[in-house]
PDB file of C-alpha atoms in Angstrom:
ATOM      1  CA  MET A  26      64.430 -64.985 -41.378  1.00 84.00           C
ATOM      2  CA  PRO A  27      61.218 -65.890 -38.995  1.00 88.00           C
ATOM      3  CA  VAL A  28      58.126 -67.541 -40.457  1.00 94.00           C
ATOM      4  CA  PHE A  29      54.797 -67.072 -38.507  1.00 95.00           C
ATOM      5  CA  TYR A  30      51.895 -69.043 -39.463  1.00 95.00           C
ATOM      6  CA  GLY A  31      53.422 -69.455 -42.989  1.00 93.00           C
ATOM      7  CA  THR A  32      54.108 -65.783 -43.685  1.00 93.00           C
ATOM      8  CA  ASP A  33      57.908 -64.912 -43.967  1.00 93.00           C
ATOM      9  CA  ILE A  34      58.924 -61.773 -42.203  1.00 94.00           C
ATOM     10  CA  ALA A  35      61.736 -59.479 -43.476  1.00 92.00           C
ATOM     11  CA  SER A  36      63.447 -59.051 -40.204  1.00 94.00           C
ATOM     12  CA  SER A  37      63.744 -60.790 -36.758  1.00 96.00           C
ATOM     13  CA  LEU A  38      63.346 -57.266 -35.070  1.00 97.00           C
ATOM     14  CA  MET A  39      59.585 -56.589 -34.007  1.00 96.00           C
ATOM     15  CA  LEU A  40      58.824 -53.117 -32.794  1.00 95.00           C
ATOM     16  CA  GLY A  41      55.708 -51.723 -30.932  1.00 93.00           C
ATOM     17  CA  THR A  42      54.441 -48.338 -31.983  1.00 92.00           C
ATOM     18  CA  ALA A  43      53.542 -46.654 -28.462  1.00 90.00           C
ATOM     19  CA  GLN A  44      54.965 -44.067 -26.405  1.00 90.00           C
ATOM     20  CA  TYR A  45      57.008 -42.295 -29.481  1.00 93.00           C
ATOM     21  CA  PRO A  46      57.361 -38.449 -28.663  1.00 92.00           C
ATOM     22  CA  SER A  47      56.151 -37.604 -32.232  1.00 91.00           C
ATOM     23  CA  PRO A  48      54.630 -39.487 -35.548  1.00 90.00           C
ATOM     24  CA  LYS A  49      57.997 -38.437 -37.325  1.00 92.00           C
ATOM     25  CA  VAL A  50      60.123 -40.293 -34.667  1.00 94.00           C
ATOM     26  CA  LEU A  51      57.794 -43.254 -34.855  1.00 93.00           C
ATOM     27  CA  ALA A  52      58.646 -43.285 -38.651  1.00 92.00           C
ATOM     28  CA  ASP A  53      62.080 -42.610 -38.343  1.00 93.00           C
ATOM     29  CA  ALA A  54      62.714 -45.448 -35.985  1.00 94.00           C
ATOM     30  CA  PHE A  55      60.964 -48.010 -37.976  1.00 93.00           C
ATOM     31  CA  ARG A  56      62.620 -46.872 -41.387  1.00 93.00           C
ATOM     32  CA  ARG A  57      66.339 -47.110 -39.420  1.00 94.00           C
ATOM     33  CA  SER A  58      65.464 -50.571 -37.547  1.00 94.00           C
ATOM     34  CA  GLY A  59      63.846 -52.284 -40.693  1.00 93.00           C
ATOM     35  CA  ALA A  60      61.637 -53.859 -38.533  1.00 94.00           C
ATOM     36  CA  GLY A  61      59.522 -56.776 -40.137  1.00 94.00           C
ATOM     37  CA  VAL A  62      56.488 -56.377 -37.605  1.00 95.00           C
ATOM     38  CA  ALA A  63      54.686 -53.621 -36.008  1.00 94.00           C
ATOM     39  CA  THR A  64      52.393 -54.189 -33.160  1.00 94.00           C
ATOM     40  CA  VAL A  65      49.698 -51.692 -32.280  1.00 92.00           C
ATOM     41  CA  SER A  66      47.125 -51.513 -29.552  1.00 87.00           C
ATOM     42  CA  LEU A  67      43.352 -51.418 -30.572  1.00 76.00           C
ATOM     43  CA  ARG A  68      42.759 -48.541 -27.943  1.00 64.00           C
ATOM     44  CA  ARG A  69      45.585 -46.248 -29.549  1.00 50.00           C
ATOM     45  CA  GLU A  70      44.110 -46.998 -32.808  1.00 53.00           C
ATOM     46  CA  SER A  71      40.950 -46.311 -31.721  1.00 53.00           C
ATOM     47  CA  ALA A  72      41.134 -42.884 -30.189  1.00 51.00           C
ATOM     48  CA  ALA A  73      38.990 -40.179 -30.592  1.00 50.00           C
ATOM     49  CA  GLY A  74      38.628 -37.727 -33.616  1.00 53.00           C
ATOM     50  CA  GLY A  75      41.245 -37.409 -36.272  1.00 54.00           C
ATOM     51  CA  ALA A  76      44.266 -38.391 -34.369  1.00 59.00           C
ATOM     52  CA  GLY A  77      43.086 -42.179 -34.360  1.00 62.00           C
ATOM     53  CA  ARG A  78      42.474 -42.024 -38.012  1.00 69.00           C
ATOM     54  CA  ALA A  79      45.825 -40.201 -38.477  1.00 75.00           C
ATOM     55  CA  PHE A  80      47.685 -42.956 -36.299  1.00 76.00           C
ATOM     56  CA  GLY A  81      45.786 -45.588 -38.183  1.00 76.00           C
ATOM     57  CA  ASP A  82      47.370 -44.270 -41.541  1.00 80.00           C
ATOM     58  CA  LEU A  83      50.481 -43.976 -40.326  1.00 82.00           C
ATOM     59  CA  ILE A  84      50.942 -47.661 -39.139  1.00 82.00           C
ATOM     60  CA  ARG A  85      49.613 -48.750 -42.486  1.00 80.00           C
ATOM     61  CA  GLY A  86      51.933 -46.876 -44.091  1.00 80.00           C
ATOM     62  CA  LEU A  87      54.893 -48.432 -42.402  1.00 83.00           C
ATOM     63  CA  GLY A  88      54.520 -51.246 -45.050  1.00 83.00           C
ATOM     64  CA  VAL A  89      55.041 -54.331 -42.674  1.00 88.00           C
ATOM     65  CA  PRO A  90      52.661 -56.706 -41.255  1.00 90.00           C
ATOM     66  CA  VAL A  91      50.546 -55.432 -38.322  1.00 93.00           C
ATOM     67  CA  LEU A  92      50.466 -57.405 -35.160  1.00 96.00           C
ATOM     68  CA  PRO A  93      47.364 -55.896 -33.224  1.00 95.00           C
ATOM     69  CA  ASN A  94      47.606 -56.552 -29.677  1.00 95.00           C
ATOM     70  CA  THR A  95      45.092 -56.917 -26.571  1.00 95.00           C
ATOM     71  CA  ALA A  96      47.157 -54.894 -24.253  1.00 91.00           C
ATOM     72  CA  GLY A  97      45.665 -54.030 -20.939  1.00 89.00           C
ATOM     73  CA  CYS A  98      43.156 -56.955 -21.195  1.00 93.00           C
ATOM     74  CA  HIS A  99      42.849 -58.482 -17.506  1.00 94.00           C
ATOM     75  CA  SER A 100      39.836 -61.080 -18.443  1.00 95.00           C
ATOM     76  CA  VAL A 101      39.337 -63.696 -20.871  1.00 96.00           C
ATOM     77  CA  ARG A 102      36.094 -61.785 -22.268  1.00 96.00           C
ATOM     78  CA  ASP A 103      38.251 -58.446 -22.547  1.00 95.00           C
ATOM     79  CA  ALA A 104      40.771 -60.087 -24.799  1.00 96.00           C
ATOM     80  CA  VAL A 105      38.561 -61.914 -26.783  1.00 97.00           C
ATOM     81  CA  THR A 106      36.165 -58.852 -27.455  1.00 95.00           C
ATOM     82  CA  THR A 107      39.120 -56.843 -28.270  1.00 95.00           C
ATOM     83  CA  ALA A 108      40.543 -59.490 -30.638  1.00 96.00           C
ATOM     84  CA  HIS A 109      37.519 -59.313 -32.602  1.00 95.00           C
ATOM     85  CA  MET A 110      37.631 -55.714 -32.542  1.00 93.00           C
ATOM     86  CA  ALA A 111      41.119 -55.754 -33.771  1.00 93.00           C
ATOM     87  CA  ARG A 112      40.406 -58.032 -36.804  1.00 93.00           C
ATOM     88  CA  GLU A 113      37.694 -55.927 -37.984  1.00 91.00           C
ATOM     89  CA  VAL A 114      39.755 -52.589 -37.798  1.00 88.00           C
ATOM     90  CA  PHE A 115      42.920 -54.091 -39.262  1.00 89.00           C
ATOM     91  CA  GLY A 116      41.776 -56.764 -41.358  1.00 90.00           C
ATOM     92  CA  THR A 117      44.138 -59.556 -39.925  1.00 93.00           C
ATOM     93  CA  ASP A 118      43.524 -62.535 -38.203  1.00 96.00           C
ATOM     94  CA  TRP A 119      47.097 -62.102 -36.228  1.00 97.00           C
ATOM     95  CA  ILE A 120      46.665 -61.279 -32.527  1.00 97.00           C
ATOM     96  CA  LYS A 121      49.113 -61.027 -29.928  1.00 97.00           C
ATOM     97  CA  LEU A 122      47.209 -62.206 -27.155  1.00 97.00           C
ATOM     98  CA  GLU A 123      47.608 -60.552 -23.596  1.00 96.00           C
ATOM     99  CA  VAL A 124      45.766 -61.455 -20.623  1.00 96.00           C
ATOM    100  CA  ILE A 125      47.317 -59.769 -17.674  1.00 94.00           C
ATOM    101  CA  GLY A 126      47.211 -61.600 -14.288  1.00 92.00           C
ATOM    102  CA  HIS A 127      48.951 -59.118 -11.993  1.00 89.00           C
ATOM    103  CA  PRO A 128      48.760 -55.386 -12.060  1.00 85.00           C
ATOM    104  CA  ASP A 129      52.337 -54.670 -10.782  1.00 85.00           C
ATOM    105  CA  THR A 130      54.441 -56.964 -12.507  1.00 86.00           C
ATOM    106  CA  LEU A 131      52.021 -57.497 -15.494  1.00 88.00           C
ATOM    107  CA  GLN A 132      52.603 -61.244 -15.771  1.00 92.00           C
ATOM    108  CA  PRO A 133      50.233 -62.952 -17.612  1.00 93.00           C
ATOM    109  CA  ASP A 134      47.495 -65.204 -16.394  1.00 94.00           C
ATOM    110  CA  PRO A 135      48.355 -68.423 -17.314  1.00 95.00           C
ATOM    111  CA  PHE A 136      44.797 -70.004 -16.909  1.00 96.00           C
ATOM    112  CA  GLY A 137      42.830 -66.970 -18.644  1.00 96.00           C
ATOM    113  CA  LEU A 138      45.638 -67.207 -21.265  1.00 97.00           C
ATOM    114  CA  VAL A 139      44.982 -70.777 -22.422  1.00 98.00           C
ATOM    115  CA  GLU A 140      41.304 -70.332 -22.364  1.00 97.00           C
ATOM    116  CA  ALA A 141      41.325 -67.018 -24.504  1.00 98.00           C
ATOM    117  CA  ALA A 142      43.780 -68.683 -26.927  1.00 98.00           C
ATOM    118  CA  ARG A 143      41.711 -71.565 -27.524  1.00 98.00           C
ATOM    119  CA  ILE A 144      38.686 -69.416 -28.009  1.00 98.00           C
ATOM    120  CA  LEU A 145      40.334 -67.524 -30.498  1.00 98.00           C
ATOM    121  CA  ALA A 146      42.064 -70.192 -32.375  1.00 98.00           C
ATOM    122  CA  ALA A 147      38.961 -72.089 -32.781  1.00 97.00           C
ATOM    123  CA  ASP A 148      37.426 -68.741 -34.461  1.00 97.00           C
ATOM    124  CA  GLY A 149      40.375 -68.667 -36.743  1.00 96.00           C
ATOM    125  CA  PHE A 150      42.757 -66.255 -35.102  1.00 98.00           C
ATOM    126  CA  LYS A 151      46.438 -66.705 -35.399  1.00 98.00           C
ATOM    127  CA  VAL A 152      47.315 -66.211 -31.808  1.00 98.00           C
ATOM    128  CA  PHE A 153      50.797 -64.774 -30.469  1.00 98.00           C
ATOM    129  CA  PRO A 154      50.538 -65.450 -26.823  1.00 98.00           C
ATOM    130  CA  TYR A 155      52.566 -63.353 -24.679  1.00 97.00           C
ATOM    131  CA  THR A 156      53.296 -65.956 -21.835  1.00 96.00           C
ATOM    132  CA  THR A 157      55.999 -66.840 -19.478  1.00 95.00           C
ATOM    133  CA  GLU A 158      59.080 -69.038 -19.687  1.00 95.00           C
ATOM    134  CA  ASP A 159      57.049 -72.149 -18.161  1.00 96.00           C
ATOM    135  CA  GLY A 160      56.997 -74.947 -20.456  1.00 96.00           C
ATOM    136  CA  VAL A 161      54.189 -76.794 -19.206  1.00 97.00           C
ATOM    137  CA  LEU A 162      52.153 -73.459 -20.059  1.00 97.00           C
ATOM    138  CA  ALA A 163      53.636 -73.387 -23.341  1.00 97.00           C
ATOM    139  CA  GLY A 164      52.475 -77.113 -24.106  1.00 97.00           C
ATOM    140  CA  ARG A 165      49.087 -76.251 -23.151  1.00 98.00           C
ATOM    141  CA  LEU A 166      49.000 -73.048 -25.284  1.00 98.00           C
ATOM    142  CA  LEU A 167      50.249 -75.453 -28.074  1.00 98.00           C
ATOM    143  CA  ASP A 168      47.772 -77.599 -27.423  1.00 97.00           C
ATOM    144  CA  ALA A 169      45.075 -74.629 -27.764  1.00 97.00           C
ATOM    145  CA  GLY A 170      45.868 -74.161 -31.177  1.00 97.00           C
ATOM    146  CA  CYS A 171      49.123 -71.752 -30.783  1.00 97.00           C
ATOM    147  CA  ARG A 172      51.916 -71.918 -33.355  1.00 97.00           C
ATOM    148  CA  VAL A 173      53.989 -69.442 -32.029  1.00 97.00           C
ATOM    149  CA  LEU A 174      55.144 -68.627 -28.735  1.00 98.00           C
ATOM    150  CA  MET A 175      56.095 -65.074 -26.857  1.00 98.00           C
ATOM    151  CA  PRO A 176      57.799 -65.759 -23.634  1.00 97.00           C
ATOM    152  CA  TRP A 177      58.870 -62.692 -21.616  1.00 96.00           C
ATOM    153  CA  GLY A 178      62.393 -61.823 -21.057  1.00 95.00           C
ATOM    154  CA  ALA A 179      61.221 -59.726 -17.847  1.00 94.00           C
ATOM    155  CA  PRO A 180      58.213 -57.875 -17.057  1.00 93.00           C
ATOM    156  CA  ILE A 181      56.839 -55.408 -19.313  1.00 91.00           C
ATOM    157  CA  GLY A 182      58.832 -51.922 -19.230  1.00 90.00           C
ATOM    158  CA  THR A 183      61.831 -53.140 -17.010  1.00 93.00           C
ATOM    159  CA  GLY A 184      64.535 -53.235 -19.480  1.00 92.00           C
ATOM    160  CA  ARG A 185      65.926 -55.658 -17.350  1.00 95.00           C
ATOM    161  CA  GLY A 186      66.817 -58.206 -20.248  1.00 95.00           C
ATOM    162  CA  LEU A 187      66.703 -61.769 -20.117  1.00 97.00           C
ATOM    163  CA  ALA A 188      65.826 -62.389 -16.222  1.00 95.00           C
ATOM    164  CA  ASN A 189      66.075 -66.111 -16.522  1.00 95.00           C
ATOM    165  CA  PRO A 190      68.105 -67.249 -19.267  1.00 96.00           C
ATOM    166  CA  TYR A 191      68.224 -70.786 -17.902  1.00 96.00           C
ATOM    167  CA  ALA A 192      64.493 -71.248 -18.276  1.00 96.00           C
ATOM    168  CA  LEU A 193      64.630 -69.785 -21.548  1.00 97.00           C
ATOM    169  CA  ARG A 194      67.334 -71.971 -22.831  1.00 96.00           C
ATOM    170  CA  THR A 195      65.219 -75.161 -21.633  1.00 97.00           C
ATOM    171  CA  LEU A 196      62.139 -73.661 -23.235  1.00 97.00           C
ATOM    172  CA  ARG A 197      63.897 -73.395 -26.457  1.00 97.00           C
ATOM    173  CA  ALA A 198      65.231 -77.039 -26.369  1.00 97.00           C
ATOM    174  CA  GLN A 199      61.943 -78.111 -25.382  1.00 97.00           C
ATOM    175  CA  PHE A 200      60.005 -77.151 -28.468  1.00 97.00           C
ATOM    176  CA  PRO A 201      62.887 -76.702 -30.930  1.00 96.00           C
ATOM    177  CA  ASP A 202      60.356 -76.384 -33.875  1.00 96.00           C
ATOM    178  CA  VAL A 203      58.033 -73.697 -32.583  1.00 97.00           C
ATOM    179  CA  PRO A 204      58.712 -70.205 -33.598  1.00 97.00           C
ATOM    180  CA  MET A 205      59.813 -68.235 -30.490  1.00 98.00           C
ATOM    181  CA  VAL A 206      59.674 -64.419 -30.091  1.00 98.00           C
ATOM    182  CA  ILE A 207      61.412 -62.924 -26.752  1.00 97.00           C
ATOM    183  CA  ASP A 208      58.780 -60.321 -25.856  1.00 95.00           C
ATOM    184  CA  ALA A 209      59.064 -57.887 -23.022  1.00 92.00           C
ATOM    185  CA  GLY A 210      61.716 -56.514 -20.889  1.00 93.00           C
ATOM    186  CA  LEU A 211      64.653 -55.847 -23.072  1.00 96.00           C
ATOM    187  CA  GLY A 212      66.411 -52.534 -22.366  1.00 96.00           C
ATOM    188  CA  LEU A 213      69.698 -52.745 -24.364  1.00 97.00           C
ATOM    189  CA  PRO A 214      70.826 -54.320 -27.799  1.00 97.00           C
ATOM    190  CA  SER A 215      73.072 -56.532 -25.879  1.00 97.00           C
ATOM    191  CA  HIS A 216      69.812 -58.459 -24.332  1.00 98.00           C
ATOM    192  CA  ALA A 217      68.264 -58.853 -27.983  1.00 97.00           C
ATOM    193  CA  ALA A 218      71.617 -60.160 -29.092  1.00 97.00           C
ATOM    194  CA  GLN A 219      71.508 -62.730 -26.432  1.00 97.00           C
ATOM    195  CA  ALA A 220      68.167 -63.668 -26.964  1.00 97.00           C
ATOM    196  CA  MET A 221      69.040 -64.268 -30.225  1.00 97.00           C
ATOM    197  CA  GLU A 222      72.369 -66.246 -29.484  1.00 97.00           C
ATOM    198  CA  LEU A 223      69.863 -68.626 -27.563  1.00 96.00           C
ATOM    199  CA  GLY A 224      68.398 -69.497 -30.983  1.00 96.00           C
ATOM    200  CA  PHE A 225      64.843 -67.691 -30.525  1.00 98.00           C
ATOM    201  CA  ASP A 226      63.498 -66.454 -33.792  1.00 97.00           C
ATOM    202  CA  ALA A 227      62.827 -62.820 -33.072  1.00 97.00           C
ATOM    203  CA  VAL A 228      62.449 -60.419 -30.224  1.00 97.00           C
ATOM    204  CA  LEU A 229      59.726 -57.946 -30.081  1.00 97.00           C
ATOM    205  CA  LEU A 230      60.362 -54.595 -27.806  1.00 94.00           C
ATOM    206  CA  ASN A 231      58.914 -51.009 -27.567  1.00 94.00           C
ATOM    207  CA  THR A 232      59.819 -48.960 -24.456  1.00 94.00           C
ATOM    208  CA  ALA A 233      63.383 -49.424 -24.950  1.00 96.00           C
ATOM    209  CA  VAL A 234      63.518 -47.967 -28.386  1.00 96.00           C
ATOM    210  CA  ALA A 235      60.255 -45.244 -27.826  1.00 95.00           C
ATOM    211  CA  LYS A 236      61.880 -43.801 -24.731  1.00 95.00           C
ATOM    212  CA  ALA A 237      65.255 -43.687 -25.671  1.00 95.00           C
ATOM    213  CA  GLY A 238      67.096 -40.221 -26.154  1.00 95.00           C
ATOM    214  CA  ASP A 239      67.438 -40.948 -29.800  1.00 96.00           C
ATOM    215  CA  PRO A 240      64.838 -43.672 -30.646  1.00 96.00           C
ATOM    216  CA  ALA A 241      65.895 -43.785 -34.579  1.00 96.00           C
ATOM    217  CA  ALA A 242      69.563 -44.560 -33.475  1.00 97.00           C
ATOM    218  CA  MET A 243      68.587 -47.058 -30.707  1.00 97.00           C
ATOM    219  CA  ALA A 244      66.114 -48.645 -33.494  1.00 97.00           C
ATOM    220  CA  GLU A 245      69.173 -49.338 -35.698  1.00 97.00           C
ATOM    221  CA  ALA A 246      71.244 -50.355 -32.840  1.00 97.00           C
ATOM    222  CA  PHE A 247      68.719 -52.947 -32.018  1.00 97.00           C
ATOM    223  CA  ALA A 248      68.644 -54.228 -35.761  1.00 97.00           C
ATOM    224  CA  LEU A 249      72.254 -54.716 -35.726  1.00 97.00           C
ATOM    225  CA  ALA A 250      72.376 -56.507 -32.019  1.00 97.00           C
ATOM    226  CA  VAL A 251      69.585 -59.177 -33.673  1.00 96.00           C
ATOM    227  CA  ARG A 252      71.678 -59.470 -36.715  1.00 96.00           C
ATOM    228  CA  ALA A 253      74.788 -60.210 -34.862  1.00 97.00           C
ATOM    229  CA  GLY A 254      73.022 -62.485 -32.698  1.00 96.00           C
ATOM    230  CA  ARG A 255      71.561 -64.534 -35.108  1.00 96.00           C
ATOM    231  CA  LEU A 256      74.627 -65.021 -37.066  1.00 95.00           C
ATOM    232  CA  ALA A 257      76.368 -65.803 -33.757  1.00 95.00           C
ATOM    233  CA  HIS A 258      73.819 -68.611 -33.117  1.00 94.00           C
ATOM    234  CA  GLY A 259      74.153 -69.987 -36.534  1.00 92.00           C
ATOM    235  CA  ALA A 260      77.724 -70.164 -36.541  1.00 93.00           C
ATOM    236  CA  ASP A 261      77.734 -72.651 -33.715  1.00 89.00           C
ATOM    237  CA  PRO A 262      79.471 -70.968 -30.818  1.00 88.00           C
ATOM    238  CA  MET A 263      82.106 -72.354 -28.521  1.00 86.00           C
ATOM    239  CA  GLU A 264      80.877 -73.648 -25.439  1.00 86.00           C
ATOM    240  CA  PRO A 265      82.142 -72.080 -22.209  1.00 85.00           C
ATOM    241  CA  ARG A 266      84.978 -73.806 -20.158  1.00 85.00           C
ATOM    242  CA  ASP A 267      85.627 -74.102 -16.458  1.00 86.00           C
ATOM    243  CA  MET A 268      89.303 -73.829 -16.845  1.00 86.00           C
ATOM    244  CA  ALA A 269      91.548 -71.878 -19.085  1.00 86.00           C
ATOM    245  CA  ALA A 270      93.068 -73.357 -22.411  1.00 80.00           C
ATOM    246  CA  PRO A 271      95.678 -71.712 -24.673  1.00 78.00           C
ATOM    247  CA  SER A 272      94.654 -70.221 -27.899  1.00 77.00           C
ATOM    248  CA  THR A 273      98.087 -71.044 -28.950  1.00 72.00           C
ATOM    249  CA  PRO A 274      99.416 -74.450 -29.382  1.00 68.00           C
ATOM    250  CA  VAL A 275     102.175 -75.060 -26.954  1.00 62.00           C
ATOM    251  CA  LEU A 276     103.564 -77.741 -29.619  1.00 63.00           C
ATOM    252  CA  GLY A 277     106.569 -76.600 -31.562  1.00 61.00           C
ATOM    253  CA  LEU A 278     107.305 -73.591 -29.360  1.00 62.00           C
ATOM    254  CA  ALA A 279     111.090 -73.251 -28.747  1.00 61.00           C
ATOM    255  CA  VAL A 280     112.154 -74.704 -25.536  1.00 62.00           C
ATOM    256  CA  LEU A 281     115.092 -72.894 -23.558  1.00 62.00           C
ATOM    257  CA  GLU A 282     117.304 -74.439 -21.172  1.00 62.00           C
TER     258      GLU A 282
END
């Protein structure tokens, strides 16, 4: 199981809390998923009136670590301010750092991300940066004080899976001892299994579960896929070949003349 900033996590599946059709469906999805971490937006928690408080109580009642995020922030200032507010609201130094650089692709702003990560790490935050699969950027984030990396699989909400498996495999090999979570873009349980087979420590997703016809069933399917991928990676799978190789030995077979 993954370890983030010295904390053991019960599952390699991390689940978002937005877009569910009802609080009951959200709770059922978490129960069936066995998710080890719940991510939550401060904007949702801070909703006006009793709805915001009720949502906060629901999240705290899930019984898993909460990872607040700076979703929707497009500047360093907004991200840092939101992180400080989240620490006060949720009582945790964990923060999923998002600094969005493009409104259509929701790609992270690499320059703002590093700057915000450095500011927050210096202020005692345990930063989980939402980043791309770029190895140079990953190194800069580690230098800034991050001890976890969260590269995207594909743009947020697209459900396309791992858009660049080669780059993700390279990133994993470049920093073998850094906990890494595939965050965003996963649409099917098979995508999560593939990420775990590449050696990533966890996956984080939201839309694929929340927008499914049966969110609870989809959450359980992702949980099974994550476990299968993790077991497969640990089993040292065979390397792919260009040519066929018989699975049944030829030696000892009868020869008919």
